[in-house]
PDB file of C-alpha atoms in Angstrom:
ATOM      1  CA  MET A1412     -16.113  15.312  29.314  1.00 34.00           C
ATOM      2  CA  SER A1413     -17.115  13.029  26.412  1.00 36.00           C
ATOM      3  CA  GLY A1414     -14.984  15.256  24.134  1.00 39.00           C
ATOM      4  CA  HIS A1415     -12.105  14.629  25.865  1.00 43.00           C
ATOM      5  CA  SER A1416     -12.835  10.905  26.897  1.00 46.00           C
ATOM      6  CA  LYS A1417     -13.381  10.612  22.953  1.00 47.00           C
ATOM      7  CA  TRP A1418      -9.791  12.627  22.208  1.00 48.00           C
ATOM      8  CA  ALA A1419      -8.043  10.548  24.714  1.00 52.00           C
ATOM      9  CA  THR A1420      -9.281   7.335  22.862  1.00 50.00           C
ATOM     10  CA  THR A1421      -8.443   8.195  19.153  1.00 51.00           C
ATOM     11  CA  LYS A1422      -4.798   9.748  20.885  1.00 53.00           C
ATOM     12  CA  HIS A1423      -4.384   6.190  22.376  1.00 55.00           C
ATOM     13  CA  LYS A1424      -5.446   4.069  19.403  1.00 56.00           C
ATOM     14  CA  LYS A1425      -3.391   6.599  17.339  1.00 61.00           C
ATOM     15  CA  ALA A1426      -0.342   5.588  19.476  1.00 60.00           C
ATOM     16  CA  VAL A1427      -1.116   2.159  18.943  1.00 59.00           C
ATOM     17  CA  VAL A1428      -0.983   1.864  15.104  1.00 63.00           C
ATOM     18  CA  ASP A1429       2.080   4.347  15.127  1.00 68.00           C
ATOM     19  CA  ALA A1430       3.672   1.288  17.286  1.00 66.00           C
ATOM     20  CA  LYS A1431       2.848  -1.163  15.052  1.00 73.00           C
ATOM     21  CA  ARG A1432       3.820   0.831  12.483  1.00 77.00           C
ATOM     22  CA  SER A1433       7.237   1.451  13.714  1.00 80.00           C
ATOM     23  CA  LYS A1434       7.524  -2.190  14.185  1.00 85.00           C
ATOM     24  CA  LEU A1435       6.614  -3.223  10.958  1.00 86.00           C
ATOM     25  CA  PHE A1436       9.445  -0.448   9.612  1.00 89.00           C
ATOM     26  CA  ALA A1437      11.509  -2.048  11.536  1.00 90.00           C
ATOM     27  CA  LYS A1438      11.006  -5.796   9.968  1.00 91.00           C
ATOM     28  CA  LEU A1439      11.227  -4.736   7.119  1.00 91.00           C
ATOM     29  CA  ILE A1440      14.468  -3.043   7.145  1.00 92.00           C
ATOM     30  CA  LYS A1441      15.827  -6.209   8.656  1.00 93.00           C
ATOM     31  CA  ASN A1442      14.594  -8.076   5.667  1.00 92.00           C
ATOM     32  CA  ILE A1443      16.389  -5.711   3.324  1.00 93.00           C
ATOM     33  CA  GLU A1444      19.421  -5.982   5.399  1.00 93.00           C
ATOM     34  CA  VAL A1445      19.526  -9.747   5.390  1.00 91.00           C
ATOM     35  CA  ALA A1446      18.701  -9.994   1.528  1.00 91.00           C
ATOM     36  CA  ALA A1447      21.335  -7.921   0.694  1.00 92.00           C
ATOM     37  CA  ARG A1448      23.967  -9.407   2.928  1.00 90.00           C
ATOM     38  CA  THR A1449      22.711 -12.542   1.131  1.00 88.00           C
ATOM     39  CA  GLY A1450      22.682 -11.776  -2.224  1.00 89.00           C
ATOM     40  CA  GLY A1451      24.363  -8.230  -2.800  1.00 89.00           C
ATOM     41  CA  GLY A1452      23.298  -4.974  -2.909  1.00 90.00           C
ATOM     42  CA  ASP A1453      22.429  -4.655  -6.523  1.00 90.00           C
ATOM     43  CA  ILE A1454      18.583  -5.184  -6.927  1.00 88.00           C
ATOM     44  CA  THR A1455      18.809  -6.220 -10.771  1.00 88.00           C
ATOM     45  CA  GLY A1456      20.947  -9.773  -9.769  1.00 89.00           C
ATOM     46  CA  ASN A1457      18.991 -10.201  -6.306  1.00 90.00           C
ATOM     47  CA  PRO A1458      15.107 -10.662  -6.448  1.00 89.00           C
ATOM     48  CA  THR A1459      14.980 -11.234  -3.148  1.00 90.00           C
ATOM     49  CA  LEU A1460      16.094  -7.742  -2.453  1.00 92.00           C
ATOM     50  CA  TYR A1461      14.144  -6.208  -5.138  1.00 92.00           C
ATOM     51  CA  ASP A1462      10.964  -7.678  -3.419  1.00 91.00           C
ATOM     52  CA  ALA A1463      11.965  -6.953  -0.001  1.00 92.00           C
ATOM     53  CA  ILE A1464      12.147  -3.081  -0.827  1.00 93.00           C
ATOM     54  CA  GLN A1465       8.998  -3.138  -2.665  1.00 91.00           C
ATOM     55  CA  LYS A1466       7.334  -4.591   0.093  1.00 89.00           C
ATOM     56  CA  ALA A1467       9.102  -1.796   2.245  1.00 90.00           C
ATOM     57  CA  LYS A1468       8.068   0.891  -0.159  1.00 91.00           C
ATOM     58  CA  LYS A1469       4.653  -0.231  -0.305  1.00 87.00           C
ATOM     59  CA  SER A1470       4.552  -0.071   3.539  1.00 86.00           C
ATOM     60  CA  SER A1471       5.838   3.469   2.991  1.00 87.00           C
ATOM     61  CA  VAL A1472       9.290   3.110   4.815  1.00 90.00           C
ATOM     62  CA  PRO A1473      11.327   5.915   3.650  1.00 91.00           C
ATOM     63  CA  ASN A1474      13.947   5.674   0.990  1.00 93.00           C
ATOM     64  CA  ASN A1475      16.758   6.880   3.007  1.00 93.00           C
ATOM     65  CA  ASN A1476      15.772   4.094   5.522  1.00 92.00           C
ATOM     66  CA  ILE A1477      15.919   1.378   3.049  1.00 92.00           C
ATOM     67  CA  ASP A1478      19.128   2.464   0.995  1.00 93.00           C
ATOM     68  CA  ASN A1479      21.000   2.827   4.565  1.00 93.00           C
ATOM     69  CA  ALA A1480      19.677  -0.789   5.005  1.00 92.00           C
ATOM     70  CA  VAL A1481      20.721  -1.944   1.795  1.00 93.00           C
ATOM     71  CA  LYS A1482      24.352  -0.358   2.376  1.00 92.00           C
ATOM     72  CA  ARG A1483      24.371  -1.980   5.829  1.00 91.00           C
ATOM     73  CA  GLY A1484      23.437  -5.096   4.327  1.00 88.00           C
ATOM     74  CA  SER A1485      25.962  -5.162   1.647  1.00 87.00           C
ATOM     75  CA  GLY A1486      28.916  -4.197   3.855  1.00 83.00           C
ATOM     76  CA  ALA A1487      28.999  -0.776   1.975  1.00 78.00           C
ATOM     77  CA  THR A1488      28.375   0.678   5.519  1.00 80.00           C
ATOM     78  CA  ALA A1489      29.452  -0.896   9.262  1.00 74.00           C
ATOM     79  CA  GLY A1490      26.494  -1.464  11.427  1.00 70.00           C
ATOM     80  CA  GLY A1491      24.850  -4.349  10.221  1.00 66.00           C
ATOM     81  CA  SER A1492      23.487  -7.166  12.686  1.00 69.00           C
ATOM     82  CA  ASP A1493      24.164 -10.914  12.677  1.00 80.00           C
ATOM     83  CA  TRP A1494      20.581 -11.787  11.861  1.00 85.00           C
ATOM     84  CA  GLU A1495      19.844 -15.473  12.559  1.00 89.00           C
ATOM     85  CA  THR A1496      16.389 -17.234  10.855  1.00 91.00           C
ATOM     86  CA  ILE A1497      14.889 -19.440  13.138  1.00 94.00           C
ATOM     87  CA  THR A1498      11.289 -20.854  12.505  1.00 96.00           C
ATOM     88  CA  TYR A1499       9.140 -21.883  15.908  1.00 97.00           C
ATOM     89  CA  GLU A1500       6.294 -24.139  15.787  1.00 97.00           C
ATOM     90  CA  GLY A1501       3.088 -24.175  18.174  1.00 97.00           C
ATOM     91  CA  TYR A1502      -0.385 -24.380  18.430  1.00 97.00           C
ATOM     92  CA  ALA A1503      -3.507 -21.552  19.385  1.00 96.00           C
ATOM     93  CA  PRO A1504      -6.457 -22.720  21.252  1.00 95.00           C
ATOM     94  CA  GLY A1505      -8.593 -25.286  19.773  1.00 92.00           C
ATOM     95  CA  GLY A1506      -5.497 -26.701  17.688  1.00 94.00           C
ATOM     96  CA  VAL A1507      -4.745 -24.375  15.164  1.00 95.00           C
ATOM     97  CA  ALA A1508      -1.427 -24.865  14.104  1.00 96.00           C
ATOM     98  CA  ILE A1509       1.122 -21.727  13.959  1.00 96.00           C
ATOM     99  CA  LEU A1510       4.288 -21.364  12.158  1.00 95.00           C
ATOM    100  CA  ILE A1511       6.234 -18.559  13.640  1.00 96.00           C
ATOM    101  CA  GLU A1512       8.955 -17.294  11.459  1.00 94.00           C
ATOM    102  CA  CYS A1513      11.571 -15.078  13.759  1.00 95.00           C
ATOM    103  CA  LEU A1514      14.723 -13.213  12.230  1.00 92.00           C
ATOM    104  CA  THR A1515      17.020 -12.187  15.657  1.00 92.00           C
ATOM    105  CA  ASP A1516      20.463 -11.255  17.002  1.00 90.00           C
ATOM    106  CA  ASN A1517      19.190 -13.015  20.260  1.00 92.00           C
ATOM    107  CA  ARG A1518      18.279 -16.909  19.820  1.00 93.00           C
ATOM    108  CA  ASN A1519      17.368 -17.215  23.806  1.00 95.00           C
ATOM    109  CA  ARG A1520      15.248 -13.801  23.986  1.00 95.00           C
ATOM    110  CA  ALA A1521      13.530 -14.797  20.594  1.00 95.00           C
ATOM    111  CA  ALA A1522      12.590 -18.683  21.970  1.00 96.00           C
ATOM    112  CA  ALA A1523      11.513 -16.863  25.336  1.00 97.00           C
ATOM    113  CA  GLU A1524       8.988 -14.236  23.661  1.00 96.00           C
ATOM    114  CA  VAL A1525       7.624 -16.771  21.641  1.00 97.00           C
ATOM    115  CA  ARG A1526       6.681 -19.078  24.510  1.00 97.00           C
ATOM    116  CA  THR A1527       5.381 -16.265  26.527  1.00 97.00           C
ATOM    117  CA  ALA A1528       3.314 -14.909  23.516  1.00 96.00           C
ATOM    118  CA  LEU A1529       1.758 -18.339  23.207  1.00 97.00           C
ATOM    119  CA  THR A1530       1.095 -19.786  26.892  1.00 96.00           C
ATOM    120  CA  ARG A1531       0.206 -16.504  27.877  1.00 96.00           C
ATOM    121  CA  ASN A1532      -3.050 -16.776  25.148  1.00 96.00           C
ATOM    122  CA  GLY A1533      -3.780 -20.118  25.604  1.00 96.00           C
ATOM    123  CA  GLY A1534      -1.457 -21.601  22.898  1.00 96.00           C
ATOM    124  CA  GLN A1535       1.711 -23.689  23.582  1.00 96.00           C
ATOM    125  CA  LEU A1536       5.244 -24.518  21.728  1.00 96.00           C
ATOM    126  CA  GLY A1537       5.350 -27.445  19.779  1.00 95.00           C
ATOM    127  CA  ASP A1538       8.348 -29.709  19.233  1.00 94.00           C
ATOM    128  CA  PRO A1539      10.044 -29.509  15.794  1.00 93.00           C
ATOM    129  CA  GLY A1540       7.970 -30.839  13.049  1.00 94.00           C
ATOM    130  CA  SER A1541       4.834 -31.018  14.923  1.00 95.00           C
ATOM    131  CA  VAL A1542       2.947 -28.532  12.704  1.00 95.00           C
ATOM    132  CA  ALA A1543       5.240 -28.131   9.533  1.00 95.00           C
ATOM    133  CA  TYR A1544       3.593 -30.887   7.692  1.00 95.00           C
ATOM    134  CA  VAL A1545       0.302 -28.835   7.623  1.00 95.00           C
ATOM    135  CA  PHE A1546       2.004 -25.895   5.402  1.00 94.00           C
ATOM    136  CA  ASP A1547       3.862 -25.832   1.954  1.00 94.00           C
ATOM    137  CA  ARG A1548       6.335 -23.312   1.041  1.00 94.00           C
ATOM    138  CA  LYS A1549       4.508 -21.326  -1.599  1.00 93.00           C
ATOM    139  CA  GLY A1550       4.827 -18.232  -3.636  1.00 92.00           C
ATOM    140  CA  VAL A1551       1.867 -15.721  -3.036  1.00 91.00           C
ATOM    141  CA  VAL A1552       1.179 -12.658  -5.530  1.00 91.00           C
ATOM    142  CA  VAL A1553      -1.659 -10.588  -4.363  1.00 90.00           C
ATOM    143  CA  VAL A1554      -3.182  -8.222  -7.041  1.00 90.00           C
ATOM    144  CA  PRO A1555      -5.671  -5.809  -6.761  1.00 89.00           C
ATOM    145  CA  LYS A1556      -9.068  -6.622  -9.004  1.00 89.00           C
ATOM    146  CA  GLY A1557      -9.074  -3.097 -10.793  1.00 86.00           C
ATOM    147  CA  ASP A1558     -10.708  -4.236 -14.378  1.00 88.00           C
ATOM    148  CA  LYS A1559      -9.341  -7.544 -14.621  1.00 89.00           C
ATOM    149  CA  SER A1560     -11.224 -10.737 -13.973  1.00 91.00           C
ATOM    150  CA  GLU A1561      -9.878 -13.740 -13.010  1.00 91.00           C
ATOM    151  CA  ASP A1562      -9.367 -15.281 -16.150  1.00 92.00           C
ATOM    152  CA  ASP A1563      -7.502 -12.369 -17.380  1.00 92.00           C
ATOM    153  CA  ILE A1564      -5.191 -12.790 -14.714  1.00 94.00           C
ATOM    154  CA  LEU A1565      -4.759 -16.906 -14.982  1.00 93.00           C
ATOM    155  CA  GLU A1566      -3.891 -16.384 -18.845  1.00 93.00           C
ATOM    156  CA  ILE A1567      -1.111 -13.926 -17.752  1.00 94.00           C
ATOM    157  CA  VAL A1568       0.463 -15.578 -14.983  1.00 94.00           C
ATOM    158  CA  LEU A1569      -0.377 -19.534 -16.496  1.00 92.00           C
ATOM    159  CA  GLU A1570       2.898 -19.712 -18.194  1.00 91.00           C
ATOM    160  CA  ALA A1571       5.010 -18.247 -15.301  1.00 93.00           C
ATOM    161  CA  GLY A1572       4.179 -21.050 -13.614  1.00 93.00           C
ATOM    162  CA  ALA A1573       1.334 -20.136 -11.497  1.00 94.00           C
ATOM    163  CA  ASP A1574      -0.759 -22.890 -10.025  1.00 93.00           C
ATOM    164  CA  GLU A1575      -3.776 -21.359  -9.118  1.00 91.00           C
ATOM    165  CA  VAL A1576      -5.805 -17.698  -8.991  1.00 91.00           C
ATOM    166  CA  ASN A1577      -8.100 -17.020  -5.698  1.00 88.00           C
ATOM    167  CA  ASP A1578     -10.721 -14.737  -5.571  1.00 86.00           C
ATOM    168  CA  LEU A1579      -9.853 -12.499  -2.410  1.00 83.00           C
ATOM    169  CA  GLY A1580     -13.255 -10.471  -2.952  1.00 80.00           C
ATOM    170  CA  GLU A1581     -11.294  -7.017  -3.548  1.00 84.00           C
ATOM    171  CA  ALA A1582      -7.904  -8.896  -4.666  1.00 87.00           C
ATOM    172  CA  TYR A1583      -6.738 -12.195  -6.679  1.00 90.00           C
ATOM    173  CA  GLU A1584      -4.423 -14.254  -4.823  1.00 90.00           C
ATOM    174  CA  ILE A1585      -2.167 -15.904  -7.322  1.00 92.00           C
ATOM    175  CA  VAL A1586      -0.587 -19.030  -5.989  1.00 93.00           C
ATOM    176  CA  SER A1587       2.516 -20.755  -7.382  1.00 94.00           C
ATOM    177  CA  GLU A1588       5.657 -23.102  -6.190  1.00 95.00           C
ATOM    178  CA  ALA A1589       7.933 -20.590  -4.144  1.00 92.00           C
ATOM    179  CA  THR A1590      10.591 -21.071  -6.937  1.00 92.00           C
ATOM    180  CA  ASP A1591       8.277 -19.763  -9.443  1.00 93.00           C
ATOM    181  CA  PHE A1592       6.765 -16.634  -7.721  1.00 90.00           C
ATOM    182  CA  VAL A1593       9.506 -14.159  -8.887  1.00 91.00           C
ATOM    183  CA  ALA A1594       8.570 -15.261 -12.488  1.00 94.00           C
ATOM    184  CA  VAL A1595       4.679 -14.990 -11.711  1.00 95.00           C
ATOM    185  CA  ARG A1596       5.621 -11.423 -10.285  1.00 93.00           C
ATOM    186  CA  LYS A1597       7.569 -10.144 -13.332  1.00 93.00           C
ATOM    187  CA  ALA A1598       4.948 -11.295 -15.502  1.00 95.00           C
ATOM    188  CA  ILE A1599       2.196  -9.181 -13.866  1.00 94.00           C
ATOM    189  CA  GLN A1600       4.349  -6.375 -14.320  1.00 93.00           C
ATOM    190  CA  ASP A1601       5.218  -7.266 -17.765  1.00 94.00           C
ATOM    191  CA  ALA A1602       1.583  -6.631 -18.407  1.00 94.00           C
ATOM    192  CA  GLY A1603       1.156  -3.574 -16.786  1.00 93.00           C
ATOM    193  CA  ILE A1604      -0.647  -4.482 -13.713  1.00 92.00           C
ATOM    194  CA  ASP A1605       0.620  -3.317 -10.064  1.00 89.00           C
ATOM    195  CA  TYR A1606       0.596  -5.586  -7.486  1.00 89.00           C
ATOM    196  CA  ASP A1607       0.007  -5.369  -3.537  1.00 86.00           C
ATOM    197  CA  SER A1608       2.862  -8.103  -2.526  1.00 86.00           C
ATOM    198  CA  ALA A1609       4.826 -10.940  -3.552  1.00 88.00           C
ATOM    199  CA  GLU A1610       6.968 -13.118  -1.395  1.00 87.00           C
ATOM    200  CA  ALA A1611       7.656 -16.683  -0.380  1.00 89.00           C
ATOM    201  CA  SER A1612       5.069 -17.926   2.203  1.00 89.00           C
ATOM    202  CA  TRP A1613       3.653 -21.119   4.218  1.00 91.00           C
ATOM    203  CA  VAL A1614       0.595 -22.074   2.941  1.00 90.00           C
ATOM    204  CA  PRO A1615      -1.835 -24.060   4.823  1.00 92.00           C
ATOM    205  CA  ASN A1616      -2.762 -27.637   3.427  1.00 93.00           C
ATOM    206  CA  LEU A1617      -5.299 -28.179   5.781  1.00 92.00           C
ATOM    207  CA  GLN A1618      -7.465 -25.754   7.607  1.00 92.00           C
ATOM    208  CA  ILE A1619      -9.320 -25.575  10.684  1.00 92.00           C
ATOM    209  CA  GLU A1620     -12.842 -23.682  10.795  1.00 92.00           C
ATOM    210  CA  LEU A1621     -13.336 -21.231  13.230  1.00 92.00           C
ATOM    211  CA  ASP A1622     -16.347 -20.056  15.059  1.00 93.00           C
ATOM    212  CA  LEU A1623     -16.477 -16.187  16.688  1.00 92.00           C
ATOM    213  CA  ASP A1624     -14.694 -17.511  19.827  1.00 94.00           C
ATOM    214  CA  GLY A1625     -11.821 -19.669  18.023  1.00 93.00           C
ATOM    215  CA  ALA A1626     -11.048 -16.675  15.443  1.00 91.00           C
ATOM    216  CA  LYS A1627     -10.865 -14.309  18.751  1.00 91.00           C
ATOM    217  CA  LYS A1628      -8.372 -16.420  20.250  1.00 93.00           C
ATOM    218  CA  MET A1629      -6.364 -17.507  17.035  1.00 93.00           C
ATOM    219  CA  ILE A1630      -6.062 -13.380  16.550  1.00 91.00           C
ATOM    220  CA  ARG A1631      -4.786 -13.068  19.831  1.00 91.00           C
ATOM    221  CA  VAL A1632      -1.934 -15.286  19.700  1.00 94.00           C
ATOM    222  CA  ILE A1633      -1.379 -13.941  16.498  1.00 92.00           C
ATOM    223  CA  ASP A1634      -1.281 -10.596  17.922  1.00 90.00           C
ATOM    224  CA  ALA A1635       0.698 -11.013  21.002  1.00 93.00           C
ATOM    225  CA  LEU A1636       3.535 -13.090  18.598  1.00 93.00           C
ATOM    226  CA  GLU A1637       3.469 -10.222  16.247  1.00 91.00           C
ATOM    227  CA  ASP A1638       4.203  -7.944  18.749  1.00 90.00           C
ATOM    228  CA  SER A1639       7.742  -9.314  19.651  1.00 92.00           C
ATOM    229  CA  ASP A1640      10.500  -7.542  17.643  1.00 91.00           C
ATOM    230  CA  ASP A1641      12.213 -10.870  16.895  1.00 93.00           C
ATOM    231  CA  VAL A1642       9.006 -12.118  14.838  1.00 93.00           C
ATOM    232  CA  GLN A1643       8.971 -11.591  11.262  1.00 91.00           C
ATOM    233  CA  ASP A1644       6.025 -13.472  10.393  1.00 90.00           C
ATOM    234  CA  VAL A1645       3.185 -15.898  11.630  1.00 92.00           C
ATOM    235  CA  PHE A1646       1.167 -18.356   9.698  1.00 92.00           C
ATOM    236  CA  ALA A1647      -1.740 -20.237  10.954  1.00 93.00           C
ATOM    237  CA  ASN A1648      -3.878 -22.623   9.787  1.00 93.00           C
ATOM    238  CA  GLY A1649      -7.533 -21.378  11.199  1.00 91.00           C
ATOM    239  CA  ASP A1650     -10.044 -20.333   8.512  1.00 89.00           C
ATOM    240  CA  ILE A1651     -12.053 -17.809   9.650  1.00 87.00           C
ATOM    241  CA  PRO A1652     -15.751 -17.964   7.425  1.00 84.00           C
ATOM    242  CA  ASP A1653     -17.021 -14.865   5.873  1.00 83.00           C
ATOM    243  CA  ASN A1654     -19.850 -14.526   8.638  1.00 87.00           C
ATOM    244  CA  VAL A1655     -17.753 -14.449  11.565  1.00 85.00           C
ATOM    245  CA  LEU A1656     -15.519 -11.816   9.996  1.00 82.00           C
ATOM    246  CA  ALA A1657     -18.342  -9.900   9.325  1.00 82.00           C
ATOM    247  CA  GLU A1658     -18.996 -10.062  13.459  1.00 85.00           C
ATOM    248  CA  LEU A1659     -15.665  -9.389  13.930  1.00 80.00           C
ATOM    249  CA  ASN A1660     -15.841  -6.219  12.070  1.00 75.00           C
ATOM    250  CA  ASP A1661     -19.106  -5.232  13.736  1.00 77.00           C
ATOM    251  CA  GLU A1662     -17.335  -5.267  17.187  1.00 74.00           C
ATOM    252  CA  GLU A1663     -14.622  -2.993  16.647  1.00 64.00           C
TER     253      GLU A1663
END
């Protein structure tokens, strides 16, 4: 029976991963559709579309799905949805600020799902402007370390508008103004370096350090929010120290 039980657990975990993967695919496809609708289907003149496609490719979204999304978004084929971008603000337990970006074709459904995900997990929805001031819109490019030092990377991206390079352990995070991240990404590419991700993001200017319990509660809220098809991105100002992160990993 133990063998069967182990197999059942593995099967369940795989189903969860597959479900999350299919949700991720759907969200990445939505990004591509919106980028193509906003700036046209030609990636040479639409850097937003280029980055949306690269993000999808790095997550193994099939090329056929990507091509179809570009066609729908640009109007080359029918079937594109009328997506609307909405940002909600709220709190996780312990006063952690949460910024939630939605891309939806049903505003009422999105609001209900965000409110439910927060309240069921000890959080709450905030009024517009209640936490937005805790975040700044920044460009964030993540580069695997490889054989480059922090100084090497800084030298490559400084002229392109990078403000700082942070050591994430296995990668470097390059932060710039949101308007400069495409130039930073291009500088990285021109230097022959691959990158993990490049996008405009909400970066907290004030962080709350969390203990193990606080970290679990924040992660639970974020997971519940990301489970909604309408939620594209979730940003939080909870900081999980290395020792707490190690404890979390040990519990998995």
